[in-house]
């Protein structure tokens, strides 16, 4: 099993202002650039520690928000490409339908791949609905635009006898010829994240890694759908588990109490992530009108307000925003406690969703400090990760 | 066209696009172009207008239950569609009246050709950029909370009769379609066509720019500036109405249109 560590590089100092939205509309006067500099350096230090511990690195991006200072994952990855030496660098990802210039994206990721000597994992995302307004991109046609941008970026990275021209529906280029070309040939491995079963076929058909985020036990449905499409596409069986990625919180302590305390701190993400103005939550056209109408009718109007946590058996526990440590653990969103407890819980979850080859852990979030984060990462790397790798290897061998 | 019957909503194929069209009344044809919130077929203003006109009120492609061809992305596309519609229904001497987004559309049609148009009514019309880059001429409905948008749009401070929880799934579908299509045609540049200001001089039919006195989505001064750019246009206010005067003051809205049509001459005597 491959393990990645991510942090959204949060800015928790602005979380207690009582703002109705931590995203899009929170004025930047609440951001102290001196503190932001300290935070960037600290989070980079934790990723460098990961490089030493053999934990891969996962960076994402959000915009106009105190929940995430990474407004460009490619810039942070560019720094990491130089200051780390060993581990994979995953950007998951680049909101390719929200950025107006896919050619520029291809150029950026090629630099990262070359600078890191081929350690880039290339992640594309559609992005959450409240990224639409700060990006200024139209929410209309976002899926079509996503795939056209994808096709163009992949062609730009893998073409070596260019330039070529591109006259598409959304993008128009007279001369595409990316220098440098990527270190990995024909292009870095592609990852796409989604929590929507309807998006699985396009990802599975291409054999890309699918990233699911805080989905709990529902991840099984997506992985099963992926297997089905993989098989129907005539790809070699069995569908390898390294195509499946699960993103969750992990917090390890020397005692159960310490692990749970750290778990409670990283979970601050769940409580703050949803603090976003209602006008940004559901931009027109982001979801098809028929889907919206049906969901609105069935839920009595609450469909787009809350995300809920469910147990393995499908019992509803709480909303993300109001969840306790027990809720998040019960829903398979958080794995916290001693190394033994964390290992046993992850294995139990792994079996419940049919296995997965990539664990993306948000081991830092909220106001969890550097000492706790570093200690949790070290405990995980030393006492959990080797056992998980061994368990997964055995399980995968049995499957083949 | 035989498919259109008085008082009924018909599905009609116009240039390969199936749209729903309400027809009501007898007399001179009046093409009503609804705002971005769509068309309520039971809205009282239609009956008031139908006392004088044969009201033809389509749902624009992408709105209501009208089809949406994938290529359509701009108000310009809609304007060409309506030129096809005027020809397909062989309408002549048409009074074209649009509200808000529909007003923008009406202007966009008229700058192309007024061959089949005799009068133009732009009520609380959008589509024009007046201020500088730091001025938001029209309130951004996409980044403003729904209840705040309504407070700015309606004189009475809220939309009438709109309990989403009581709506059928089909009514909700129409509501979400209208919202989606508004974004399709007006997301960016927001509610405007940068070219429109340079084309308004082409409008050569008597034009009435009507404005809800309480409109705070697009202020009456925006309407006055709009009127000033159309040769010979008249500006008039409707009291106790906001951005949607046809909803809040249906009788006055209809009467002002009737009066304007009656008192203005035809195209050749307009100037």
XYZ file of C-alpha atoms in Angstrom:
671
model
C 0.000 0.000 0.000
C 1.191 3.466 -0.867
C 0.630 6.154 1.730
C 0.429 9.906 1.087
C 0.231 12.723 3.616
C -1.680 15.898 2.920
C -2.502 19.096 4.668
C -4.569 21.869 3.160
C -2.127 24.322 4.759
C -4.927 25.768 6.872
C -4.976 29.231 8.400
C -6.941 28.531 11.605
C -6.239 31.971 13.100
C -9.167 33.289 11.034
C -11.583 30.539 11.979
C -12.885 32.050 15.179
C -14.084 35.369 13.788
C -17.644 34.140 13.547
C -17.621 34.722 9.794
C -20.595 33.146 8.018
C -18.293 31.988 5.246
C -14.631 30.977 5.577
C -14.562 30.662 1.813
C -14.876 33.058 -1.130
C -15.962 36.160 0.786
C -13.780 36.334 3.928
C -11.752 39.531 3.368
C -8.005 39.021 3.104
C -7.339 41.630 5.814
C -7.878 38.661 8.143
C -4.753 37.043 6.692
C -1.503 38.144 8.312
C 1.205 37.478 5.694
C 3.862 37.096 8.393
C 1.868 34.311 10.005
C 1.134 32.843 6.559
C 4.887 32.703 5.880
C 5.451 30.840 9.155
C 2.694 28.393 8.266
C 4.020 27.693 4.771
C 7.485 26.969 6.140
C 6.083 24.750 8.851
C 3.868 22.696 6.534
C 6.758 22.304 4.075
C 8.916 21.063 6.987
C 6.307 18.399 7.699
C 6.338 17.292 4.068
C 10.140 17.139 4.180
C 9.791 14.919 7.253
C 7.513 12.698 5.145
C 10.278 12.469 2.551
C 12.572 11.095 5.279
C 9.893 8.741 6.608
C 8.956 7.328 3.207
C 5.464 8.826 3.218
C 4.503 10.232 -0.165
C 3.282 13.807 -0.501
C -0.154 14.961 -1.556
C -0.990 18.615 -2.173
C -4.371 20.074 -3.116
C -5.637 23.582 -3.710
C -8.535 25.864 -2.843
C -9.139 29.540 -3.471
C -10.087 32.636 -1.470
C -10.273 30.713 1.782
C -8.879 30.531 5.301
C -9.268 26.755 5.211
C -6.437 26.302 2.700
C -3.478 28.549 1.919
C -2.494 26.443 -1.106
C -4.109 28.482 -3.861
C -1.826 26.810 -6.410
C -0.762 23.221 -5.807
C 1.735 23.493 -8.654
C 3.691 26.246 -6.904
C 3.955 24.240 -3.673
C 4.877 21.128 -5.680
C 7.552 23.151 -7.450
C 9.113 23.923 -4.070
C 8.785 20.303 -2.929
C 10.333 19.043 -6.167
C 13.570 20.730 -5.096
C 13.595 20.218 -1.310
C 12.561 16.545 -1.241
C 14.518 13.643 -2.715
C 12.673 10.363 -2.544
C 8.896 10.269 -2.360
C 6.163 10.736 -4.947
C 4.601 14.172 -5.304
C 0.881 14.153 -5.981
C -1.075 17.259 -6.855
C -4.760 16.367 -6.555
C -5.332 18.420 -7.873
C -5.414 20.917 -10.576
C -8.938 22.234 -11.307
C -8.449 21.963 -15.063
C -11.991 23.021 -15.968
C -11.659 26.169 -13.871
C -8.346 27.334 -15.273
C -8.538 29.182 -18.574
C -5.246 27.966 -20.054
C -4.557 24.181 -20.118
C -1.348 24.679 -22.070
C 0.065 26.668 -19.168
C -0.897 23.786 -16.852
C 0.983 21.315 -19.063
C 4.053 23.545 -18.906
C 3.859 23.845 -15.116
C 3.536 20.127 -14.462
C 6.321 19.318 -16.913
C 8.646 21.563 -14.903
C 7.658 19.809 -11.660
C 8.166 16.367 -13.182
C 11.589 17.210 -14.581
C 12.763 19.095 -11.504
C 11.736 16.183 -9.250
C 13.326 13.693 -11.660
C 10.089 11.938 -12.416
C 8.325 11.919 -9.064
C 5.118 13.717 -10.086
C 1.685 12.122 -9.906
C -0.562 14.252 -12.106
C -3.950 14.865 -10.496
C -6.965 16.486 -12.150
C -10.078 17.580 -10.294
C -13.404 19.086 -11.197
C -13.351 21.034 -7.923
C -16.032 21.609 -5.314
C -18.945 23.886 -6.244
C -17.750 26.865 -4.215
C -14.555 27.022 -6.279
C -16.605 28.209 -9.265
C -17.090 31.805 -8.147
C -13.472 32.552 -7.167
C -12.223 30.904 -10.383
C -14.720 32.921 -12.459
C -15.094 29.893 -14.741
C -18.580 29.180 -16.031
C -20.296 26.338 -14.217
C -21.979 25.470 -17.538
C -20.367 22.631 -19.471
C -17.820 21.978 -16.757
C -17.564 18.234 -17.482
C -17.040 18.692 -21.207
C -14.503 21.415 -20.532
C -12.730 19.167 -18.015
C -12.267 16.390 -20.567
C -11.218 18.710 -23.374
C -8.607 20.279 -21.072
C -7.500 16.771 -20.069
C -7.141 15.640 -23.689
C -5.154 18.720 -24.561
C -2.829 18.476 -21.528
C -2.114 14.780 -22.135
C -1.429 15.419 -25.809
C 0.751 18.438 -24.962
C 2.817 16.368 -22.504
C 3.201 13.304 -24.683
C 3.798 14.881 -28.090
C 7.473 15.005 -29.009
C 7.236 15.943 -32.674
C 5.231 19.141 -32.306
C 4.159 21.834 -32.509
C 0.537 20.855 -33.027
C -2.577 23.002 -33.211
C -5.798 22.584 -31.229
C -9.144 23.973 -32.312
C -11.602 22.628 -29.775
C -14.921 23.721 -28.426
C -13.426 25.421 -25.383
C -9.747 25.874 -26.152
C -7.937 27.207 -29.162
C -4.170 27.053 -29.711
C -2.131 27.631 -32.822
C 1.150 26.147 -31.589
C 1.544 23.657 -28.746
C 5.074 22.458 -28.061
C 5.910 21.961 -24.376
C 9.502 22.445 -23.224
C 10.724 20.641 -21.183
C 8.822 17.480 -21.967
C 8.042 15.424 -18.869
C 10.639 13.207 -17.204
C 8.192 10.275 -17.056
C 7.215 8.949 -20.491
C 4.863 9.410 -22.140
C 3.473 11.449 -19.216
C 3.225 11.202 -15.408
C 0.581 8.823 -14.014
C -2.861 10.421 -13.982
C -5.153 10.586 -10.965
C -8.664 11.967 -10.870
C -10.711 12.484 -7.751
C -14.459 12.114 -7.531
C -17.102 11.234 -4.981
C -19.701 10.736 -7.683
C -20.454 7.316 -9.128
C -21.490 8.910 -12.427
C -17.953 10.158 -12.970
C -16.377 6.723 -12.527
C -16.776 5.318 -16.087
C -14.659 7.994 -17.783
C -11.919 7.488 -15.182
C -12.022 3.680 -15.248
C -12.070 3.487 -19.047
C -8.722 5.254 -19.075
C -7.356 3.177 -16.199
C -6.564 6.206 -14.063
C -6.251 6.174 -10.283
C -9.536 7.280 -8.711
C -9.319 9.388 -5.568
C -12.278 9.314 -3.191
C -12.419 11.896 -0.447
C -13.953 11.413 3.029
C -16.532 9.147 1.468
C -16.622 6.549 4.247
C -18.051 3.140 3.444
C -19.773 4.514 0.324
C -16.334 4.303 -1.322
C -17.127 0.620 -1.973
C -19.845 1.535 -4.500
C -17.397 3.659 -6.459
C -14.632 1.036 -6.381
C -17.115 -1.664 -7.472
C -18.331 0.504 -10.332
C -14.717 1.105 -11.355
C -14.052 -2.659 -11.411
C -17.147 -3.191 -13.533
C -16.151 -0.579 -16.127
C -12.530 -1.804 -16.064
C -13.723 -5.317 -16.882
C -16.132 -4.117 -19.577
C -13.337 -2.089 -21.166
C -11.402 -5.310 -21.704
C -8.497 -4.382 -19.469
C -6.365 -7.189 -17.981
C -7.967 -8.785 -14.906
C -8.034 -8.508 -12.020
C -8.365 -4.744 -11.745
C -5.377 -3.787 -9.587
C -6.050 -2.323 -6.162
C -3.515 0.429 -6.788
C -6.186 2.147 -8.906
C -8.182 2.903 -5.736
C -7.336 5.696 -3.389
C -9.080 6.660 -0.168
C -8.573 10.011 1.561
C -9.292 10.267 5.285
C -7.964 11.587 8.596
C -5.282 9.696 10.476
C -4.018 10.592 13.957
C -1.679 8.332 15.896
C -0.638 8.763 19.530
C 1.492 6.866 22.036
C -1.665 6.346 24.063
C -5.271 6.040 22.968
C -6.015 9.308 24.688
C -3.280 11.106 22.769
C -4.399 9.600 19.463
C -8.009 10.627 20.035
C -6.976 14.130 21.087
C -5.031 14.474 17.850
C -7.971 12.970 15.982
C -10.225 15.643 17.379
C -7.816 18.322 16.177
C -7.470 17.107 12.589
C -11.244 16.771 12.408
C -11.515 20.533 12.656
C -11.402 20.269 8.879
C -14.888 18.718 8.836
C -16.286 21.436 11.052
C -14.819 24.328 9.083
C -14.843 22.975 5.552
C -18.611 23.401 5.413
C -18.589 27.005 6.630
C -19.395 28.516 3.274
C -22.034 31.053 2.240
C -25.219 29.534 0.809
C -24.866 31.556 -2.390
C -21.634 29.733 -3.257
C -22.739 26.165 -2.532
C -24.742 25.287 -5.591
C -23.785 27.294 -8.670
C -26.225 26.954 -11.584
C -25.384 24.135 -13.965
C -22.755 22.556 -11.724
C -25.281 19.751 -11.224
C -27.863 18.864 -13.918
C -31.254 20.540 -13.346
C -33.093 17.193 -13.327
C -30.792 15.851 -10.604
C -31.255 19.012 -8.558
C -35.040 18.922 -8.879
C -35.246 15.295 -7.822
C -32.841 15.708 -4.925
C -34.570 18.866 -3.733
C -37.994 17.221 -3.842
C -36.862 14.064 -2.083
C -34.998 15.868 0.682
C -37.569 18.589 1.292
C -35.076 21.241 0.311
C -32.131 20.240 2.461
C -30.247 18.274 -0.192
C -27.425 20.738 -0.648
C -27.014 21.967 2.878
C -25.379 19.113 4.733
C -23.126 16.159 4.174
C -23.749 13.239 6.503
C -21.660 10.489 8.045
C -22.916 6.894 7.844
C -21.822 3.711 9.605
C -20.765 0.518 7.861
C -24.370 -0.642 8.213
C -25.696 2.554 6.640
C -26.974 4.206 9.788
C -26.817 8.002 9.719
C -24.612 9.390 12.479
C -24.326 13.157 12.082
C -23.527 15.944 9.671
C -19.911 16.698 8.846
C -20.179 20.036 10.597
C -21.492 18.627 13.869
C -19.599 15.361 13.996
C -17.760 14.061 17.050
C -14.587 11.966 17.042
C -16.773 8.891 17.562
C -18.982 9.832 14.580
C -16.004 10.337 12.286
C -14.435 7.066 13.431
C -17.735 5.212 13.113
C -18.093 6.492 9.562
C -14.585 5.515 8.479
C -13.517 9.117 8.029
C -11.068 9.159 10.922
C -8.598 6.547 12.102
C -7.239 7.591 15.492
C -5.686 6.007 18.567
C -2.606 3.926 19.286
C -0.671 2.404 16.364
C -2.357 -0.962 17.015
C -5.803 0.589 17.065
C -5.203 2.638 13.933
C -3.827 -0.390 12.083
C -6.762 -2.608 13.088
C -9.334 0.041 12.178
C -7.810 0.750 8.748
C -7.681 -2.989 7.975
C -11.308 -3.361 9.001
C -12.299 -0.441 6.746
C -10.099 -1.777 3.935
C -11.953 -5.079 3.986
C -15.349 -3.385 4.198
C -14.785 -1.427 0.966
C -13.092 -4.263 -0.904
C -9.507 -3.049 -0.539
C -7.560 -0.091 -1.896
C -3.934 0.417 -2.814
C -3.507 4.044 -1.832
C -4.162 5.648 1.526
C -4.236 9.432 1.473
C -4.129 10.622 5.014
C -4.830 14.109 6.146
C -2.511 13.856 9.145
C -2.489 17.592 9.666
C -5.546 19.798 9.711
C -7.022 22.540 11.784
C -4.822 23.883 14.538
C -2.873 20.660 15.116
C 0.638 21.883 15.912
C 3.964 20.879 14.451
C 5.035 18.692 17.380
C 1.816 16.649 17.369
C 1.821 16.356 13.568
C 5.450 15.230 13.420
C 4.991 12.720 16.220
C 1.827 11.309 14.665
C 3.559 10.967 11.273
C 6.563 9.252 12.855
C 4.432 6.804 14.818
C 2.482 6.026 11.670
C 5.587 5.537 9.519
C 7.292 3.339 12.108
C 4.482 1.295 13.570
C 1.500 1.328 11.210
C 2.745 1.735 7.651
C 5.000 -1.356 7.446
C 2.203 -3.578 8.707
C -0.307 -2.032 6.289
C 2.103 -2.529 3.397
C 2.562 -6.156 4.353
C -1.157 -6.740 4.811
C -1.922 -5.155 1.466
C 0.818 -7.130 -0.335
C -0.556 -10.401 1.019
C -4.088 -9.446 0.121
C -3.082 -8.415 -3.381
C -1.124 -11.606 -3.977
C -4.142 -13.629 -2.944
C -6.294 -11.686 -5.391
C -3.936 -12.433 -8.260
C -49.412 28.576 -37.862
C -52.162 26.149 -37.041
C -50.333 24.731 -34.033
C -50.925 27.977 -32.136
C -54.370 28.199 -30.584
C -55.751 31.034 -28.530
C -55.244 30.459 -24.804
C -53.103 27.362 -25.233
C -49.492 26.403 -24.802
C -48.164 24.567 -27.848
C -44.877 22.877 -28.617
C -43.614 24.287 -31.875
C -40.579 23.392 -33.955
C -38.640 26.507 -34.923
C -35.547 25.851 -37.052
C -35.215 22.396 -35.522
C -35.669 23.567 -31.934
C -38.833 22.582 -30.102
C -40.077 25.418 -27.929
C -43.255 25.942 -25.938
C -45.318 28.965 -26.938
C -48.334 30.440 -25.174
C -50.721 32.328 -27.463
C -53.501 34.491 -26.093
C -55.798 37.182 -27.502
C -56.599 38.688 -30.895
C -55.201 41.585 -32.851
C -51.795 42.939 -33.534
C -49.056 40.447 -32.585
C -47.035 41.131 -29.439
C -44.020 38.955 -28.819
C -43.304 38.807 -25.103
C -39.736 37.905 -24.119
C -39.642 36.700 -20.539
C -36.936 37.543 -17.986
C -34.370 35.042 -16.681
C -36.801 33.863 -13.988
C -38.910 32.356 -16.751
C -42.544 32.672 -17.773
C -45.546 31.941 -15.582
C -48.302 31.138 -18.077
C -50.957 32.195 -15.539
C -49.385 35.564 -14.815
C -52.115 38.288 -14.955
C -50.149 40.648 -17.231
C -50.770 38.250 -20.122
C -54.538 38.622 -19.810
C -54.210 42.403 -19.609
C -52.099 42.506 -22.770
C -54.405 40.029 -24.500
C -57.279 42.550 -24.340
C -55.451 44.512 -27.053
C -52.916 42.171 -28.621
C -52.444 38.655 -29.836
C -49.819 37.795 -27.241
C -47.189 35.281 -28.339
C -45.084 34.250 -25.344
C -42.480 31.551 -25.951
C -40.134 30.092 -23.388
C -36.637 30.781 -24.678
C -34.525 27.766 -25.661
C -33.229 26.297 -22.392
C -36.027 27.843 -20.316
C -39.339 26.354 -19.209
C -39.822 23.176 -21.228
C -38.171 24.483 -24.385
C -35.310 22.483 -25.860
C -31.744 23.706 -25.717
C -29.394 22.988 -28.616
C -25.854 22.469 -27.329
C -24.369 25.154 -29.567
C -26.383 27.954 -27.966
C -24.260 29.894 -25.517
C -25.064 33.566 -26.039
C -27.912 36.048 -26.180
C -26.835 36.580 -29.777
C -27.718 32.920 -30.471
C -31.140 33.482 -28.898
C -31.638 36.640 -30.968
C -31.047 34.734 -34.228
C -33.446 32.063 -32.998
C -36.141 34.717 -32.546
C -35.547 36.086 -36.047
C -36.208 32.525 -37.231
C -39.324 32.406 -35.070
C -40.726 35.681 -36.462
C -40.206 34.327 -39.971
C -41.521 30.830 -39.229
C -44.742 32.226 -37.739
C -44.781 34.889 -40.462
C -45.385 37.640 -37.933
C -45.369 41.233 -39.181
C -45.640 44.639 -37.550
C -44.832 42.917 -34.294
C -44.655 44.692 -30.954
C -41.675 43.160 -29.178
C -41.664 43.534 -25.396
C -39.002 42.080 -23.103
C -38.348 42.286 -19.384
C -34.869 42.237 -17.792
C -32.947 39.436 -19.565
C -35.807 39.405 -22.094
C -35.259 43.137 -22.623
C -31.607 42.512 -23.426
C -32.750 39.840 -25.857
C -35.308 42.216 -27.432
C -32.594 44.843 -27.979
C -30.275 42.207 -29.389
C -32.945 41.170 -31.924
C -33.800 44.735 -32.911
C -30.200 45.751 -33.617
C -30.003 42.961 -36.197
C -33.134 43.858 -38.144
C -36.507 45.435 -37.441
C -37.924 44.077 -40.695
C -40.838 42.414 -38.879
C -40.891 44.686 -35.823
C -42.971 47.829 -35.379
C -42.418 48.756 -31.717
C -39.899 47.848 -29.088
C -40.512 47.828 -25.329
C -37.536 47.273 -23.039
C -38.593 46.890 -19.417
C -35.838 46.907 -16.782
C -33.589 45.607 -19.557
C -30.036 44.465 -18.925
C -27.267 43.767 -21.440
C -25.477 47.119 -21.488
C -22.208 48.084 -19.782
C -22.289 51.676 -18.574
C -19.837 52.178 -15.715
C -16.113 51.495 -15.499
C -14.469 48.184 -14.611
C -14.940 48.764 -10.872
C -18.665 49.461 -11.217
C -21.123 46.584 -11.021
C -23.996 48.013 -13.091
C -26.278 45.063 -12.389
C -26.445 43.244 -9.054
C -24.721 39.864 -9.379
C -27.519 37.381 -8.777
C -24.991 34.540 -8.798
C -23.045 35.718 -5.747
C -25.894 37.315 -3.800
C -28.094 35.328 -1.452
C -31.470 34.469 -2.907
C -33.510 36.420 -0.351
C -31.294 39.469 -0.857
C -31.729 39.242 -4.623
C -35.495 39.191 -4.114
C -35.389 42.112 -1.683
C -33.565 44.124 -4.355
C -35.734 42.885 -7.222
C -39.223 43.391 -5.819
C -40.831 46.617 -4.619
C -42.642 44.567 -2.009
C -39.311 43.077 -0.840
C -39.927 39.439 -1.711
C -41.024 37.296 -4.632
C -44.753 36.578 -4.639
C -46.046 33.025 -4.119
C -42.793 31.176 -4.158
C -42.619 28.313 -1.720
C -40.077 25.961 -3.237
C -41.026 23.214 -0.813
C -44.571 23.189 -2.195
C -43.422 22.934 -5.821
C -43.823 19.786 -7.890
C -40.733 18.105 -9.254
C -41.593 19.492 -12.694
C -41.871 23.039 -11.359
C -38.531 22.593 -9.618
C -37.027 21.268 -12.831
C -38.160 24.399 -14.672
C -36.801 26.604 -11.893
C -33.390 24.928 -11.967
C -33.359 24.887 -15.806
C -34.091 28.618 -15.884
C -31.295 29.243 -13.418
C -28.871 27.094 -15.376
C -29.742 28.706 -18.700
C -29.370 32.167 -17.176
C -25.814 31.224 -16.258
C -25.266 29.785 -19.709
C -26.212 33.047 -21.415
C -25.204 35.636 -18.810
C -22.444 34.295 -16.510
C -19.556 36.198 -18.058
C -19.466 38.921 -19.174
C -22.172 39.222 -16.538
C -25.590 40.179 -17.946
C -24.090 42.139 -20.797
C -22.856 42.062 -24.347
C -19.860 44.373 -24.823
C -20.930 44.939 -28.438
C -24.486 46.046 -27.691
C -23.647 49.687 -26.927
C -22.124 50.022 -30.390
C -25.212 48.626 -32.092
C -28.139 50.313 -30.332
C -27.995 53.181 -32.849
C -29.354 50.748 -35.445
C -32.749 50.517 -33.738
C -35.159 52.343 -36.047
C -38.573 51.623 -34.501
C -40.341 53.594 -31.760
C -38.907 52.339 -28.500
C -40.211 52.604 -24.957
C -37.828 51.985 -22.089
C -39.995 51.133 -19.077
C -38.549 50.874 -15.601
C -39.793 49.803 -12.193
C -39.252 52.801 -9.932
C -38.057 50.534 -7.100
C -35.725 48.404 -9.212
C -32.489 47.984 -7.302
C -31.107 45.179 -9.507
C -30.625 47.711 -12.304
C -31.365 51.249 -11.134
C -33.726 53.586 -13.027
C -30.689 55.693 -13.966
C -29.306 52.669 -15.783
C -32.597 52.594 -17.704
C -32.378 56.318 -18.504
C -28.857 55.832 -19.886
C -30.078 52.822 -21.903
C -32.886 54.917 -23.411
C -30.460 57.719 -24.222
C -28.499 55.381 -26.491
C -31.515 54.391 -28.603
C -32.556 56.992 -31.211
C -35.814 58.681 -30.181
C -36.527 56.289 -27.297
C -38.970 57.276 -24.542
C -38.298 56.521 -20.870
C -41.084 55.937 -18.377
C -41.340 54.711 -14.788
C -43.800 52.318 -13.196
C -44.529 53.100 -9.575
C -44.496 50.458 -6.858
C -42.665 48.018 -9.053
C -39.123 46.669 -9.008
C -37.133 44.688 -11.556
C -40.167 42.697 -12.702
C -42.947 45.276 -13.263
C -45.031 42.785 -15.274
C -45.352 40.748 -12.071
C -45.848 43.523 -9.516
C -47.940 45.959 -11.625
C -49.417 43.825 -14.411
C -52.220 46.201 -15.343
C -50.055 49.330 -15.459
C -47.382 47.411 -17.335
C -49.897 46.370 -20.006
C -51.571 49.796 -20.143
C -48.307 51.646 -20.681
C -47.511 49.358 -23.590
C -50.969 49.825 -25.111
C -50.752 53.608 -24.723
C -47.289 53.704 -26.260
C -48.318 51.634 -29.265
C -51.424 53.744 -29.782
C -49.675 57.083 -29.593
C -46.612 56.309 -31.700
C -46.648 56.226 -35.433
C -45.216 53.509 -37.581
C -41.579 53.115 -38.502
C -41.559 55.667 -41.307
C -42.798 58.488 -39.090
C -40.795 57.577 -36.037
C -38.041 60.097 -36.596
